[in-house]
Backbone as a chain_set.jsonl record, in Angstrom:
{"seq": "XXXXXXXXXXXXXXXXXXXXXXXXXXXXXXXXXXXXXXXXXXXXXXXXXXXXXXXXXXXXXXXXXXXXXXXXXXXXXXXXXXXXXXXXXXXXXXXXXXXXXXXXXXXXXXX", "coords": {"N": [[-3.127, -11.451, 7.12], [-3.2, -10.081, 4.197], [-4.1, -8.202, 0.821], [-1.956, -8.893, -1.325], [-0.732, -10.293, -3.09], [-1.229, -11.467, -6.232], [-2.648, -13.191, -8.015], [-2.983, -15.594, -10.718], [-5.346, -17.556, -12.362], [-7.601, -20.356, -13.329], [-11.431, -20.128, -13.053], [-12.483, -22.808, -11.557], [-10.359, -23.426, -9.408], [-10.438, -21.688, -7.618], [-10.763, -22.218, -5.281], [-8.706, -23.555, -3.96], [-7.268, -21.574, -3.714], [-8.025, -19.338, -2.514], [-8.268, -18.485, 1.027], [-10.525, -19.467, 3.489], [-11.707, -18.353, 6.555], [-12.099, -16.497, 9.677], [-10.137, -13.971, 8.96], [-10.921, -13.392, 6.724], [-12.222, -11.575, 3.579], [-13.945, -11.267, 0.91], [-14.611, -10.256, -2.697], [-15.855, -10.753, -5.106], [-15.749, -9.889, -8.615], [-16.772, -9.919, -11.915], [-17.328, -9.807, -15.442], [-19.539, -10.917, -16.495], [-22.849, -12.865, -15.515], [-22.452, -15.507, -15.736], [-20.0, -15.679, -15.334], [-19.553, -14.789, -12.814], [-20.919, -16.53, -11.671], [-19.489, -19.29, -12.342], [-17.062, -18.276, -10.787], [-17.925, -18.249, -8.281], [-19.172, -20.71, -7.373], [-16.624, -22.787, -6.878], [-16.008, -21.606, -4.331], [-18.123, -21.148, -2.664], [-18.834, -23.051, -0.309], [-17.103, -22.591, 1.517], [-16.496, -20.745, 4.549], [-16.284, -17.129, 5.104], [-15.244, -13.92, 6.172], [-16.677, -12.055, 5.003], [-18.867, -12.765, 2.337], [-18.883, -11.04, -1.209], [-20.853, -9.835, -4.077], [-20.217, -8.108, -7.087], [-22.357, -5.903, -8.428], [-25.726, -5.088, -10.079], [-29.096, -5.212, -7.851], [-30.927, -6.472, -9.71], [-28.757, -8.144, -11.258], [-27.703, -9.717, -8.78], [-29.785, -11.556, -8.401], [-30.092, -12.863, -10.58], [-27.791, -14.753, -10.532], [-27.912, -15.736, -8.263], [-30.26, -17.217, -8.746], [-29.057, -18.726, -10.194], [-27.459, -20.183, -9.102], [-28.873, -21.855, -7.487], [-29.914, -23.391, -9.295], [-27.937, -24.905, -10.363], [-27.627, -26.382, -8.272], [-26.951, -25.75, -5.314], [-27.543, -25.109, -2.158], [-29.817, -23.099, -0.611], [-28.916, -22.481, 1.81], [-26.15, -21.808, 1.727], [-26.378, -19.531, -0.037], [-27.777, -17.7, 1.696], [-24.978, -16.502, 2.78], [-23.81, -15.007, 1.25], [-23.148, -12.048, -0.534], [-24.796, -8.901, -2.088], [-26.586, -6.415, -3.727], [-22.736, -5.265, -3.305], [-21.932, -2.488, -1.336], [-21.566, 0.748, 0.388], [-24.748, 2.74, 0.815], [-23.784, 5.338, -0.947], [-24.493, 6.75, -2.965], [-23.418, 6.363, -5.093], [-21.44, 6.724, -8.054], [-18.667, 6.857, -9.448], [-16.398, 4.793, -10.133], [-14.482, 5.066, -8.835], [-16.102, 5.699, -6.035], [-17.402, 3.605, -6.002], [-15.589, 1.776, -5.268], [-14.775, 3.15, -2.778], [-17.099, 2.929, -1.633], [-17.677, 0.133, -1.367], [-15.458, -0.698, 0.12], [-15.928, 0.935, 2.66], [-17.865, -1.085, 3.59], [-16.877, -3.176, 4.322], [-15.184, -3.031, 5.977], [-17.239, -1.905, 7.829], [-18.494, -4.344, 8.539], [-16.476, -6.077, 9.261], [-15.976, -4.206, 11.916], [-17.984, -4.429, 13.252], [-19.657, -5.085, 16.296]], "CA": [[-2.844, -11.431, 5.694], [-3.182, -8.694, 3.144], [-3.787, -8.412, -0.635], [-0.501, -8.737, -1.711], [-0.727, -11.445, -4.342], [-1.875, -11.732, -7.11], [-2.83, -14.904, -8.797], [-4.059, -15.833, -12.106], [-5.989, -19.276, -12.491], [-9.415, -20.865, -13.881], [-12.374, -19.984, -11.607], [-12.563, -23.968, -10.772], [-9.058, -23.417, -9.206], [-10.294, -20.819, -6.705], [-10.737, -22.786, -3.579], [-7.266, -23.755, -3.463], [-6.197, -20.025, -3.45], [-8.688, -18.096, -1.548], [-8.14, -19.126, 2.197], [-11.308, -19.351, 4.428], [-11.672, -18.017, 7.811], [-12.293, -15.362, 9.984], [-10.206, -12.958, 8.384], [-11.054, -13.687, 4.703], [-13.025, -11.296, 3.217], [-13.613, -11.774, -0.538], [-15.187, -10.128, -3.287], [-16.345, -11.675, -6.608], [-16.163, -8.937, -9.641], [-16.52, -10.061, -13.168], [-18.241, -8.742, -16.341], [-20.881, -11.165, -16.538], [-23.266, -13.264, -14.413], [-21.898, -17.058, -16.113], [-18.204, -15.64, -14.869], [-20.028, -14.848, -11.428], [-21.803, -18.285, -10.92], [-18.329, -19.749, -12.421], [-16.013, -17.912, -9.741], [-18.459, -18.495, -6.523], [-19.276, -22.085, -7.703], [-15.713, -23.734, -6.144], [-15.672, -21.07, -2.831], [-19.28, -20.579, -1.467], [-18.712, -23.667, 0.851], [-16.003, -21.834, 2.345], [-16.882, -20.063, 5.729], [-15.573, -16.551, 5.136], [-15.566, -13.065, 7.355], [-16.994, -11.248, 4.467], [-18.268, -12.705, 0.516], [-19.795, -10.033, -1.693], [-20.824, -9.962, -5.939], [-20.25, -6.897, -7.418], [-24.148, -5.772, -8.999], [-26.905, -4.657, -9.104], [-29.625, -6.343, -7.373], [-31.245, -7.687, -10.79], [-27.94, -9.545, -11.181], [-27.396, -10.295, -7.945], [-30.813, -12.148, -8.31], [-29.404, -13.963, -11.694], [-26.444, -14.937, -9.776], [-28.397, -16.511, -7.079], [-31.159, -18.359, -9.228], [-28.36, -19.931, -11.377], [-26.734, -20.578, -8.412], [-30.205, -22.666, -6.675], [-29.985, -24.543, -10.458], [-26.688, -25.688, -9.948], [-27.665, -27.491, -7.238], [-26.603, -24.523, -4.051], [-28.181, -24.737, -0.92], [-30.029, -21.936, 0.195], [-28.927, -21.621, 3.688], [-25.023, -21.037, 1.234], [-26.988, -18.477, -0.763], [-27.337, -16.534, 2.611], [-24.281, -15.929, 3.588], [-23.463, -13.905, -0.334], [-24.131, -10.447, -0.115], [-24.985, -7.765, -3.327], [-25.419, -5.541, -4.025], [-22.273, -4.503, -1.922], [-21.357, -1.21, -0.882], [-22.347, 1.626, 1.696], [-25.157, 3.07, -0.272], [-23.89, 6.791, -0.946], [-25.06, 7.305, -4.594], [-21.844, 6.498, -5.355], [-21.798, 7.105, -9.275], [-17.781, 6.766, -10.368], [-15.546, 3.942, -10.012], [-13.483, 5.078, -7.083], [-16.676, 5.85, -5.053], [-17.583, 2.369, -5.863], [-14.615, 1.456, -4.618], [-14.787, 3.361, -1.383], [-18.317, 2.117, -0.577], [-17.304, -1.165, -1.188], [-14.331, -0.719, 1.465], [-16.109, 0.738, 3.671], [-18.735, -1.99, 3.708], [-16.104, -4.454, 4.422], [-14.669, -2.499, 7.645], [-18.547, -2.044, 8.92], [-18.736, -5.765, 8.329], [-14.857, -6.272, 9.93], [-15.796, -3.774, 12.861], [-18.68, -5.12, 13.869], [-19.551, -5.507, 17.384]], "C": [[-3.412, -10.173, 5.056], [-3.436, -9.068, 1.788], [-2.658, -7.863, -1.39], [-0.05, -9.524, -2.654], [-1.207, -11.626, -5.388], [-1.71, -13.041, -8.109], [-4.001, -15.493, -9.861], [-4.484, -17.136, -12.059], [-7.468, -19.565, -12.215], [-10.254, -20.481, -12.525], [-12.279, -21.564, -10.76], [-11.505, -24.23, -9.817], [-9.029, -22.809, -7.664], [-10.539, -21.213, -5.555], [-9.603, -23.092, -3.023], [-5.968, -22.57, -3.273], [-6.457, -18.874, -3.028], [-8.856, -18.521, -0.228], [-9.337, -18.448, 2.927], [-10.663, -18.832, 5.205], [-12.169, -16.566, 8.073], [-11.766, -13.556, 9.717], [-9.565, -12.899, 6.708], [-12.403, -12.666, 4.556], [-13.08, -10.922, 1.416], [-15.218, -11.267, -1.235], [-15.148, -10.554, -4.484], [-16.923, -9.994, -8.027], [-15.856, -9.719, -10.839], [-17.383, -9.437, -13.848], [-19.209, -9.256, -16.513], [-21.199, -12.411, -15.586], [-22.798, -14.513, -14.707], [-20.551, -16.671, -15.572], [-18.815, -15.662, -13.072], [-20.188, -16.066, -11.017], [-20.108, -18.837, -11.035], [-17.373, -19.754, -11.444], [-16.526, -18.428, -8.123], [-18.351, -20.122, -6.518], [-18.186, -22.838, -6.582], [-15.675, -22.664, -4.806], [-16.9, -21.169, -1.954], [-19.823, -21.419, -0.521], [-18.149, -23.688, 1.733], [-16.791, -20.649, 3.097], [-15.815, -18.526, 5.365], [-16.254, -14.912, 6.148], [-16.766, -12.177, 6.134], [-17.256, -11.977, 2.304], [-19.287, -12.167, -0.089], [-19.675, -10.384, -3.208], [-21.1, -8.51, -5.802], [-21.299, -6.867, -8.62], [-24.904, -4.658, -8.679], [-27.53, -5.902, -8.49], [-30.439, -7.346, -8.492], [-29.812, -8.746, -11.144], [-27.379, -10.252, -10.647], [-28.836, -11.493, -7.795], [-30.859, -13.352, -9.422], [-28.782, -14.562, -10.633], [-27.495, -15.964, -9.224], [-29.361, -17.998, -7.683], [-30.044, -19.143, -9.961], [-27.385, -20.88, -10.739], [-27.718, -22.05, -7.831], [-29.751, -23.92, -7.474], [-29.176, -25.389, -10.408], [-26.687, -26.612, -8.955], [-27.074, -26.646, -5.451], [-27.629, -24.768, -3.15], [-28.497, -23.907, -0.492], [-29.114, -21.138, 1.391], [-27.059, -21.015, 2.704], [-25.133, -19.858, 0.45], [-26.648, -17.653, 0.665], [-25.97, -15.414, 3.114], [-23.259, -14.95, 1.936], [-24.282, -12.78, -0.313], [-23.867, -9.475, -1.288], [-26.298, -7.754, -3.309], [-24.456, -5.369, -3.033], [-21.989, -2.83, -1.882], [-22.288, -0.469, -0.065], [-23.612, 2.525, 0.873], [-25.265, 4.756, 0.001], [-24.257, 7.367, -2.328], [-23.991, 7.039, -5.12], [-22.121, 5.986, -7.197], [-20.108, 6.492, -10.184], [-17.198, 5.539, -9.785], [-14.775, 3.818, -8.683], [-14.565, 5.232, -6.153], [-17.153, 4.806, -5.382], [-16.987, 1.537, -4.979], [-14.481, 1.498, -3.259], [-16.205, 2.906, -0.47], [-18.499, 0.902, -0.241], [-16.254, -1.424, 0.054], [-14.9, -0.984, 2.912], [-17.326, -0.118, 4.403], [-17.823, -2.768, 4.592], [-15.366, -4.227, 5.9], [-16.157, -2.137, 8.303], [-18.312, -3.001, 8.89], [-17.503, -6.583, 9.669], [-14.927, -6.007, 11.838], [-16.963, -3.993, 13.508], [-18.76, -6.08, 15.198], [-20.236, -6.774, 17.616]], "O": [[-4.098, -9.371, 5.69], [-3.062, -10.189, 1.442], [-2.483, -6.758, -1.904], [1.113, -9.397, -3.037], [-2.105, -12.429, -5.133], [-0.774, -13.573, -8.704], [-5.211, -15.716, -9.837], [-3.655, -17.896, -11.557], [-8.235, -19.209, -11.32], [-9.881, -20.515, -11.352], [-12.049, -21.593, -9.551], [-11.616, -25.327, -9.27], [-8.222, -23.077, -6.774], [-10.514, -20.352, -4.676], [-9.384, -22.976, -1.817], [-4.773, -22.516, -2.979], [-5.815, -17.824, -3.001], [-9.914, -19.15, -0.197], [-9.378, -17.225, 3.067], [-9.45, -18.645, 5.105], [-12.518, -15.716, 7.254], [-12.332, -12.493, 9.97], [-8.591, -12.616, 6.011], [-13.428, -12.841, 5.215], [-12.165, -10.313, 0.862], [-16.357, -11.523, -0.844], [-14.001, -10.735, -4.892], [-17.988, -9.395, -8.179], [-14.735, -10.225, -10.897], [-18.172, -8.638, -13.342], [-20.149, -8.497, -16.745], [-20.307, -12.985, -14.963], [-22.572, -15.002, -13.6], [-19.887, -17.678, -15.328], [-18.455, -16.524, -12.271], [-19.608, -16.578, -10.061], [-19.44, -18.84, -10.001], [-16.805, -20.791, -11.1], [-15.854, -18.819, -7.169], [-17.57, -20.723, -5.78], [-18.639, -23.395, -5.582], [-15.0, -23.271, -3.974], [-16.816, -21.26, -0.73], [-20.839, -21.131, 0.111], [-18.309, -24.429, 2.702], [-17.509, -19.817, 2.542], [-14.602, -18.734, 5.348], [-17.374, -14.824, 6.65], [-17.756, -11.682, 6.674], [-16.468, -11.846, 1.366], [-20.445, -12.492, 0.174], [-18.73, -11.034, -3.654], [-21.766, -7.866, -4.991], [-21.195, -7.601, -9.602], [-24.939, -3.795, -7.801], [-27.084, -7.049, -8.448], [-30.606, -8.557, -8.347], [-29.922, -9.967, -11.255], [-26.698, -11.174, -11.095], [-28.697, -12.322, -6.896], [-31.425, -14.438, -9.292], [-29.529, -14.895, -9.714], [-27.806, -16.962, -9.875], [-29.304, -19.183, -7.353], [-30.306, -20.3, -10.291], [-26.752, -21.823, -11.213], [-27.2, -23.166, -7.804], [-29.376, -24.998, -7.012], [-29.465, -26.585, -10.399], [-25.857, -27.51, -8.812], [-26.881, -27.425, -4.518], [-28.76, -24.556, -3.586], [-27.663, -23.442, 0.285], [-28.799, -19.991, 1.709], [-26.703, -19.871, 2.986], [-24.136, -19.171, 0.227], [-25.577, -17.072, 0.841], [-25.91, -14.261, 3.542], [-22.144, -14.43, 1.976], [-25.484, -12.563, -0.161], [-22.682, -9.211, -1.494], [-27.063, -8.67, -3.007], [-24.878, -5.288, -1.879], [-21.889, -2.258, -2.968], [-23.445, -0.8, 0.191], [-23.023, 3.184, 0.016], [-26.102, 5.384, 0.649], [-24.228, 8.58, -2.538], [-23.647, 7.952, -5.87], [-22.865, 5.059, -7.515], [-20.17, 5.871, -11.245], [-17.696, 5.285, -8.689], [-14.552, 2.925, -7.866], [-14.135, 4.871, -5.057], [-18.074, 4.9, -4.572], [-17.513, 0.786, -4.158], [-14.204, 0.542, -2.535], [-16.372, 2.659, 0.724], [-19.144, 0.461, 0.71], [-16.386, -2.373, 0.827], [-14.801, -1.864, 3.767], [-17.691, 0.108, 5.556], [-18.226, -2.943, 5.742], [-15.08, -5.1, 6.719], [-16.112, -2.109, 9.533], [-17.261, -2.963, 9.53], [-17.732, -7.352, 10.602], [-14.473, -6.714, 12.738], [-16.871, -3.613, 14.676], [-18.295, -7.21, 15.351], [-20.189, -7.306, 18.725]]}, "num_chains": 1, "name": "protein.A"}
């Protein structure tokens, strides 16, 4: 599969339209950390190859505690990873972009 779809619908919605497995890899961008918790909330019991929050690490550290509150299981905390990207200083949007990529193909190509 490919990202070739696009599909609008409530964060509570998103388990029924982000398909687990081994080659699912899924990132979580919104503008704030209540849309974050919101969007992971229905997926992060889903086994996937790759799931990242787009952050820093202070709000990847929100994220996580509001996640605990909610009632989250640690050991599902682990497997959420942010900040993501390759860390090249990357400063504009598209080199966000590309460090984020190529995170996701280290991650992919992984022996």
């Amino acid at each position: 599969n490919c990202a070739d779809e696009k599909i609008a619908c409530p964060y509570s919605e998103l388990d029924r339209h982000v398909p687990s497995g081994a080659f699912s890899y899924v990132v979580v961008m919104t503008f704030s950390v209540d849309d974050d918790v919101d969007a992971l909330l229905p997926i992060l019991h889903k086994d996937f190859a790759y799931l990242g929050v787009m952050g820093s690490s202070v709000k990847i550290t929100k994220i996580k505690n509001r996640l605990l509150e909610q009632g989250v299981p640690e050991e599902q905390l682990e497997k959420l990873r942010g900040p993501i990207g390759i860390p090249i200083h990357n400063e504009t949007p598209k080199e966000i972009a590309i460090s984020v990529a190529a995170e996701i193909i280290q991650s992919k190509n992984k022996p």
